Amino acid sequence: MSDQCDALQNLINAFTTLPSVGAKTAERYAYSIINMDRDAVMFFANSLINAKDQIHYCKVCGDFTDKDICNICSSRTSDTICVVKEPKDVRAIEKSKHYRGLYHVLHGTISPLDNKGPNDIRIKELVERVQAGDIEEVIVATNPDVEGEVTATYIAKLLKPLGIKVTRLAQGIQMGSDLQYADEITLTKAIEERRPL
Ligand SMILES: [Zn+2]
């Protein structure tokens, strides 16, 4: 038992499990929760539980959704699929409000160092989708790092023999940086000026 209040320490510990939250920030968060009224804390807690219970992969694209099929898959018709590493990347591209095609979320990239091969990410589902639908172009928008490039090359090798145009985002997004940190203008330009693979 510490000299401090255990319940407070537990709350601080819970916040430190989040990315980019250090001890000081966790402490600030914990105190601000304690100062909220009970309804506000309940709303906060319920939002966490509901998100965890209701959010799963879209049956078609693999993005997060609380329905069977996500809003984008159920409302858009397009012959273009943009392939991304993570759901966060869909949000980043959607924010640029320029791309109006479909998405496919891989939930990872090929990474031999982490023992992650093509079968560990949603590449098989992508090939099945392309074979089943009227898809003409696949834009590979994995991050411009080694894993992202290896994954893009692998996807191009699989899809080009099927008669699909496979493209890659134009340079502009810094090598080694994450797609989600690119600003909207850079992202729009990278999509517009995509190059064939
Ligand atoms: Zn979807």
PDB file of C-alpha atoms and ligand atoms in Angstrom:
ATOM      1  CA  MET A   1       0.000   0.000   0.000  1.00  0.00           C
ATOM      2  CA  SER A   2       1.349   3.436  -0.904  1.00  0.00           C
ATOM      3  CA  ASP A   3       0.922   6.574   1.167  1.00  0.00           C
ATOM      4  CA  GLN A   4      -1.223   7.921  -1.646  1.00  0.00           C
ATOM      5  CA  CYS A   5      -4.851   7.102  -2.383  1.00  0.00           C
ATOM      6  CA  ASP A   6      -4.975   3.745  -4.214  1.00  0.00           C
ATOM      7  CA  ALA A   7      -8.026   4.618  -6.327  1.00  0.00           C
ATOM      8  CA  LEU A   8      -6.318   7.758  -7.575  1.00  0.00           C
ATOM      9  CA  GLN A   9      -3.096   5.870  -8.301  1.00  0.00           C
ATOM     10  CA  ASN A  10      -5.056   3.212 -10.276  1.00  0.00           C
ATOM     11  CA  LEU A  11      -6.660   5.911 -12.405  1.00  0.00           C
ATOM     12  CA  ILE A  12      -3.280   7.523 -13.077  1.00  0.00           C
ATOM     13  CA  ASN A  13      -1.822   4.109 -13.992  1.00  0.00           C
ATOM     14  CA  ALA A  14      -4.712   3.497 -16.394  1.00  0.00           C
ATOM     15  CA  PHE A  15      -3.992   6.745 -18.262  1.00  0.00           C
ATOM     16  CA  THR A  16      -0.268   6.011 -18.533  1.00  0.00           C
ATOM     17  CA  THR A  17      -1.117   2.931 -20.639  1.00  0.00           C
ATOM     18  CA  LEU A  18      -2.227   5.291 -23.445  1.00  0.00           C
ATOM     19  CA  PRO A  19       0.245   6.306 -26.162  1.00  0.00           C
ATOM     20  CA  SER A  20       2.102   9.593 -25.588  1.00  0.00           C
ATOM     21  CA  VAL A  21       0.740   9.979 -22.051  1.00  0.00           C
ATOM     22  CA  GLY A  22       3.512  10.415 -19.510  1.00  0.00           C
ATOM     23  CA  ALA A  23       3.201  10.456 -15.718  1.00  0.00           C
ATOM     24  CA  LYS A  24       2.465  14.190 -15.475  1.00  0.00           C
ATOM     25  CA  THR A  25      -0.226  14.175 -18.154  1.00  0.00           C
ATOM     26  CA  ALA A  26      -1.792  11.049 -16.623  1.00  0.00           C
ATOM     27  CA  GLU A  27      -1.956  12.837 -13.301  1.00  0.00           C
ATOM     28  CA  ARG A  28      -3.616  15.867 -14.902  1.00  0.00           C
ATOM     29  CA  TYR A  29      -6.187  13.630 -16.611  1.00  0.00           C
ATOM     30  CA  ALA A  30      -6.909  11.771 -13.383  1.00  0.00           C
ATOM     31  CA  TYR A  31      -7.506  14.962 -11.399  1.00  0.00           C
ATOM     32  CA  SER A  32      -9.747  16.392 -14.108  1.00  0.00           C
ATOM     33  CA  ILE A  33     -11.871  13.194 -14.046  1.00  0.00           C
ATOM     34  CA  ILE A  34     -12.224  13.428 -10.284  1.00  0.00           C
ATOM     35  CA  ASN A  35     -13.343  17.046 -10.603  1.00  0.00           C
ATOM     36  CA  MET A  36     -16.068  16.189 -13.146  1.00  0.00           C
ATOM     37  CA  ASP A  37     -19.622  15.594 -11.948  1.00  0.00           C
ATOM     38  CA  ARG A  38     -20.771  11.958 -11.864  1.00  0.00           C
ATOM     39  CA  ASP A  39     -22.879  12.180 -15.071  1.00  0.00           C
ATOM     40  CA  ALA A  40     -19.924  13.428 -17.055  1.00  0.00           C
ATOM     41  CA  VAL A  41     -17.756  10.604 -15.716  1.00  0.00           C
ATOM     42  CA  MET A  42     -20.496   8.054 -16.583  1.00  0.00           C
ATOM     43  CA  PHE A  43     -20.674   9.433 -20.129  1.00  0.00           C
ATOM     44  CA  PHE A  44     -16.908   9.088 -20.391  1.00  0.00           C
ATOM     45  CA  ALA A  45     -16.872   5.538 -19.019  1.00  0.00           C
ATOM     46  CA  ASN A  46     -19.837   4.416 -21.156  1.00  0.00           C
ATOM     47  CA  SER A  47     -18.238   5.845 -24.304  1.00  0.00           C
ATOM     48  CA  LEU A  48     -15.196   3.664 -23.648  1.00  0.00           C
ATOM     49  CA  ILE A  49     -17.213   0.488 -23.038  1.00  0.00           C
ATOM     50  CA  ASN A  50     -19.609   1.120 -25.960  1.00  0.00           C
ATOM     51  CA  ALA A  51     -16.745   1.759 -28.356  1.00  0.00           C
ATOM     52  CA  LYS A  52     -15.026  -1.448 -27.268  1.00  0.00           C
ATOM     53  CA  ASP A  53     -18.237  -3.547 -27.443  1.00  0.00           C
ATOM     54  CA  GLN A  54     -19.701  -2.169 -30.660  1.00  0.00           C
ATOM     55  CA  ILE A  55     -16.777  -1.432 -32.941  1.00  0.00           C
ATOM     56  CA  HIS A  56     -15.470  -4.206 -35.182  1.00  0.00           C
ATOM     57  CA  TYR A  57     -14.086  -4.603 -38.714  1.00  0.00           C
ATOM     58  CA  CYS A  58     -16.347  -3.777 -41.684  1.00  0.00           C
ATOM     59  CA  LYS A  59     -17.059  -7.051 -43.492  1.00  0.00           C
ATOM     60  CA  VAL A  60     -15.973  -5.523 -46.796  1.00  0.00           C
ATOM     61  CA  CYS A  61     -13.097  -3.083 -46.238  1.00  0.00           C
ATOM     62  CA  GLY A  62     -11.858  -3.911 -42.735  1.00  0.00           C
ATOM     63  CA  ASP A  63     -12.236  -0.348 -41.438  1.00  0.00           C
ATOM     64  CA  PHE A  64     -13.731   0.087 -37.967  1.00  0.00           C
ATOM     65  CA  THR A  65     -17.527   0.310 -37.909  1.00  0.00           C
ATOM     66  CA  ASP A  66     -20.437  -0.330 -35.543  1.00  0.00           C
ATOM     67  CA  LYS A  67     -22.504  -1.823 -38.390  1.00  0.00           C
ATOM     68  CA  ASP A  68     -22.030  -4.962 -40.536  1.00  0.00           C
ATOM     69  CA  ILE A  69     -20.845  -2.849 -43.451  1.00  0.00           C
ATOM     70  CA  CYS A  70     -19.382   0.622 -42.907  1.00  0.00           C
ATOM     71  CA  ASN A  71     -20.930   3.875 -44.182  1.00  0.00           C
ATOM     72  CA  ILE A  72     -18.361   4.294 -46.959  1.00  0.00           C
ATOM     73  CA  CYS A  73     -18.785   0.753 -48.326  1.00  0.00           C
ATOM     74  CA  SER A  74     -22.579   0.968 -48.198  1.00  0.00           C
ATOM     75  CA  SER A  75     -22.905   4.420 -49.777  1.00  0.00           C
ATOM     76  CA  ARG A  76     -20.145   4.712 -52.419  1.00  0.00           C
ATOM     77  CA  THR A  77     -19.848   3.211 -55.870  1.00  0.00           C
ATOM     78  CA  SER A  78     -16.358   3.350 -57.320  1.00  0.00           C
ATOM     79  CA  ASP A  79     -13.946   1.312 -59.428  1.00  0.00           C
ATOM     80  CA  THR A  80     -11.012   2.448 -57.246  1.00  0.00           C
ATOM     81  CA  ILE A  81      -9.804   0.985 -53.954  1.00  0.00           C
ATOM     82  CA  CYS A  82      -7.282   2.800 -51.781  1.00  0.00           C
ATOM     83  CA  VAL A  83      -5.269   0.341 -49.665  1.00  0.00           C
ATOM     84  CA  VAL A  84      -4.073   1.578 -46.264  1.00  0.00           C
ATOM     85  CA  LYS A  85      -2.266   0.108 -43.293  1.00  0.00           C
ATOM     86  CA  GLU A  86      -4.625   1.159 -40.500  1.00  0.00           C
ATOM     87  CA  PRO A  87      -8.117   2.601 -39.899  1.00  0.00           C
ATOM     88  CA  LYS A  88      -6.445   5.885 -38.845  1.00  0.00           C
ATOM     89  CA  ASP A  89      -5.245   6.286 -42.433  1.00  0.00           C
ATOM     90  CA  VAL A  90      -8.810   6.133 -43.781  1.00  0.00           C
ATOM     91  CA  ARG A  91      -9.678   9.037 -41.491  1.00  0.00           C
ATOM     92  CA  ALA A  92      -6.626  10.992 -42.691  1.00  0.00           C
ATOM     93  CA  ILE A  93      -7.517  10.567 -46.372  1.00  0.00           C
ATOM     94  CA  GLU A  94     -11.207  11.271 -45.765  1.00  0.00           C
ATOM     95  CA  LYS A  95     -10.270  14.528 -44.020  1.00  0.00           C
ATOM     96  CA  SER A  96      -8.635  15.753 -47.209  1.00  0.00           C
ATOM     97  CA  LYS A  97     -12.166  15.487 -48.745  1.00  0.00           C
ATOM     98  CA  HIS A  98     -10.778  14.833 -52.192  1.00  0.00           C
ATOM     99  CA  TYR A  99     -10.751  11.068 -52.639  1.00  0.00           C
ATOM    100  CA  ARG A 100     -14.235   9.587 -53.136  1.00  0.00           C
ATOM    101  CA  GLY A 101     -13.356   5.967 -53.838  1.00  0.00           C
ATOM    102  CA  LEU A 102     -13.393   2.831 -51.700  1.00  0.00           C
ATOM    103  CA  TYR A 103     -10.861   1.637 -49.118  1.00  0.00           C
ATOM    104  CA  HIS A 104      -9.224  -1.554 -47.969  1.00  0.00           C
ATOM    105  CA  VAL A 105      -7.555  -1.689 -44.544  1.00  0.00           C
ATOM    106  CA  LEU A 106      -4.711  -4.198 -44.248  1.00  0.00           C
ATOM    107  CA  HIS A 107      -4.300  -3.947 -40.450  1.00  0.00           C
ATOM    108  CA  GLY A 108      -0.544  -4.048 -40.766  1.00  0.00           C
ATOM    109  CA  THR A 109       2.220  -4.286 -43.344  1.00  0.00           C
ATOM    110  CA  ILE A 110       4.589  -7.056 -44.365  1.00  0.00           C
ATOM    111  CA  SER A 111       7.433  -6.882 -41.862  1.00  0.00           C
ATOM    112  CA  PRO A 112       9.909  -9.786 -41.766  1.00  0.00           C
ATOM    113  CA  LEU A 113      11.610  -8.272 -38.704  1.00  0.00           C
ATOM    114  CA  ASP A 114       8.351  -8.591 -36.768  1.00  0.00           C
ATOM    115  CA  ASN A 115       7.617 -12.005 -38.285  1.00  0.00           C
ATOM    116  CA  LYS A 116       4.698 -10.558 -40.224  1.00  0.00           C
ATOM    117  CA  GLY A 117       4.113 -12.094 -43.622  1.00  0.00           C
ATOM    118  CA  PRO A 118       1.456 -11.519 -46.308  1.00  0.00           C
ATOM    119  CA  ASN A 119      -0.887 -14.014 -44.619  1.00  0.00           C
ATOM    120  CA  ASP A 120      -0.874 -12.030 -41.394  1.00  0.00           C
ATOM    121  CA  ILE A 121      -2.515  -8.987 -42.974  1.00  0.00           C
ATOM    122  CA  ARG A 122      -5.692  -8.644 -45.087  1.00  0.00           C
ATOM    123  CA  ILE A 123      -4.123  -9.174 -48.509  1.00  0.00           C
ATOM    124  CA  LYS A 124      -6.133 -12.318 -49.347  1.00  0.00           C
ATOM    125  CA  GLU A 125      -9.348 -10.366 -48.692  1.00  0.00           C
ATOM    126  CA  LEU A 126      -8.120  -7.609 -51.040  1.00  0.00           C
ATOM    127  CA  VAL A 127      -7.458 -10.057 -53.873  1.00  0.00           C
ATOM    128  CA  GLU A 128     -10.888 -11.665 -53.365  1.00  0.00           C
ATOM    129  CA  ARG A 129     -12.520  -8.234 -53.451  1.00  0.00           C
ATOM    130  CA  VAL A 130     -10.748  -7.246 -56.632  1.00  0.00           C
ATOM    131  CA  GLN A 131     -11.651 -10.549 -58.288  1.00  0.00           C
ATOM    132  CA  ALA A 132     -15.309 -10.251 -57.271  1.00  0.00           C
ATOM    133  CA  GLY A 133     -15.993  -6.628 -58.163  1.00  0.00           C
ATOM    134  CA  ASP A 134     -15.662  -4.106 -60.957  1.00  0.00           C
ATOM    135  CA  ILE A 135     -12.376  -2.700 -59.727  1.00  0.00           C
ATOM    136  CA  GLU A 136     -10.050  -0.988 -62.190  1.00  0.00           C
ATOM    137  CA  GLU A 137      -7.480   0.656 -59.978  1.00  0.00           C
ATOM    138  CA  VAL A 138      -5.876  -0.083 -56.617  1.00  0.00           C
ATOM    139  CA  ILE A 139      -3.965   2.798 -55.016  1.00  0.00           C
ATOM    140  CA  VAL A 140      -1.492   1.489 -52.449  1.00  0.00           C
ATOM    141  CA  ALA A 141      -1.284   4.152 -49.736  1.00  0.00           C
ATOM    142  CA  THR A 142       0.841   2.314 -47.187  1.00  0.00           C
ATOM    143  CA  ASN A 143       3.363   4.544 -45.379  1.00  0.00           C
ATOM    144  CA  PRO A 144       6.532   5.506 -47.304  1.00  0.00           C
ATOM    145  CA  ASP A 145       8.806   3.336 -45.128  1.00  0.00           C
ATOM    146  CA  VAL A 146      10.525   0.010 -45.854  1.00  0.00           C
ATOM    147  CA  GLU A 147       7.552  -2.129 -44.758  1.00  0.00           C
ATOM    148  CA  GLY A 148       5.135   0.071 -46.696  1.00  0.00           C
ATOM    149  CA  GLU A 149       7.194  -0.222 -49.884  1.00  0.00           C
ATOM    150  CA  VAL A 150       7.629  -4.012 -49.558  1.00  0.00           C
ATOM    151  CA  THR A 151       3.877  -4.394 -49.059  1.00  0.00           C
ATOM    152  CA  ALA A 152       3.109  -2.165 -52.055  1.00  0.00           C
ATOM    153  CA  THR A 153       5.423  -4.164 -54.321  1.00  0.00           C
ATOM    154  CA  TYR A 154       3.908  -7.439 -53.127  1.00  0.00           C
ATOM    155  CA  ILE A 155       0.352  -6.219 -53.791  1.00  0.00           C
ATOM    156  CA  ALA A 156       1.317  -4.951 -57.252  1.00  0.00           C
ATOM    157  CA  LYS A 157       2.794  -8.358 -58.129  1.00  0.00           C
ATOM    158  CA  LEU A 158      -0.455 -10.080 -57.150  1.00  0.00           C
ATOM    159  CA  LEU A 159      -2.905  -7.690 -58.773  1.00  0.00           C
ATOM    160  CA  LYS A 160      -1.254  -6.632 -62.026  1.00  0.00           C
ATOM    161  CA  PRO A 161      -1.668 -10.082 -63.644  1.00  0.00           C
ATOM    162  CA  LEU A 162      -5.416  -9.688 -62.956  1.00  0.00           C
ATOM    163  CA  GLY A 163      -5.461  -6.654 -65.254  1.00  0.00           C
ATOM    164  CA  ILE A 164      -5.721  -4.158 -62.395  1.00  0.00           C
ATOM    165  CA  LYS A 165      -3.939  -0.813 -62.561  1.00  0.00           C
ATOM    166  CA  VAL A 166      -1.858  -0.581 -59.356  1.00  0.00           C
ATOM    167  CA  THR A 167      -0.595   2.841 -58.300  1.00  0.00           C
ATOM    168  CA  ARG A 168       1.378   4.282 -55.397  1.00  0.00           C
ATOM    169  CA  LEU A 169       1.021   7.679 -53.738  1.00  0.00           C
ATOM    170  CA  ALA A 170       3.369  10.317 -55.153  1.00  0.00           C
ATOM    171  CA  GLN A 171       6.393  11.425 -53.147  1.00  0.00           C
ATOM    172  CA  GLY A 172       5.705  14.368 -50.911  1.00  0.00           C
ATOM    173  CA  ILE A 173       4.879  12.456 -47.800  1.00  0.00           C
ATOM    174  CA  GLN A 174       8.231  12.289 -46.062  1.00  0.00           C
ATOM    175  CA  MET A 175      10.057   8.982 -46.235  1.00  0.00           C
ATOM    176  CA  GLY A 176       9.631   7.139 -42.965  1.00  0.00           C
ATOM    177  CA  SER A 177       6.734   9.273 -41.788  1.00  0.00           C
ATOM    178  CA  ASP A 178       3.157   8.188 -41.190  1.00  0.00           C
ATOM    179  CA  LEU A 179       0.356   8.973 -43.605  1.00  0.00           C
ATOM    180  CA  GLN A 180      -1.827  10.214 -40.773  1.00  0.00           C
ATOM    181  CA  TYR A 181       0.586  13.061 -40.018  1.00  0.00           C
ATOM    182  CA  ALA A 182       0.594  14.401 -43.580  1.00  0.00           C
ATOM    183  CA  ASP A 183      -1.422  17.578 -44.006  1.00  0.00           C
ATOM    184  CA  GLU A 184      -4.523  17.601 -46.203  1.00  0.00           C
ATOM    185  CA  ILE A 185      -2.928  19.446 -49.141  1.00  0.00           C
ATOM    186  CA  THR A 186       0.065  17.078 -49.222  1.00  0.00           C
ATOM    187  CA  LEU A 187      -2.249  14.060 -49.108  1.00  0.00           C
ATOM    188  CA  THR A 188      -4.510  15.385 -51.865  1.00  0.00           C
ATOM    189  CA  LYS A 189      -1.473  16.089 -54.038  1.00  0.00           C
ATOM    190  CA  ALA A 190       0.016  12.655 -53.313  1.00  0.00           C
ATOM    191  CA  ILE A 191      -3.213  11.000 -54.463  1.00  0.00           C
ATOM    192  CA  GLU A 192      -3.613  13.203 -57.549  1.00  0.00           C
ATOM    193  CA  GLU A 193      -0.045  12.620 -58.672  1.00  0.00           C
ATOM    194  CA  ARG A 194       0.046   8.897 -57.929  1.00  0.00           C
ATOM    195  CA  ARG A 195       2.367   6.837 -60.089  1.00  0.00           C
ATOM    196  CA  PRO A 196       1.969   3.362 -61.575  1.00  0.00           C
ATOM    197  CA  LEU A 197       3.720   0.490 -59.813  1.00  0.00           C
TER     198      LEU A 197
HETATM  199 ZN    ZN B   1     -16.234  -0.827 -45.243  1.00  0.00          ZN
END
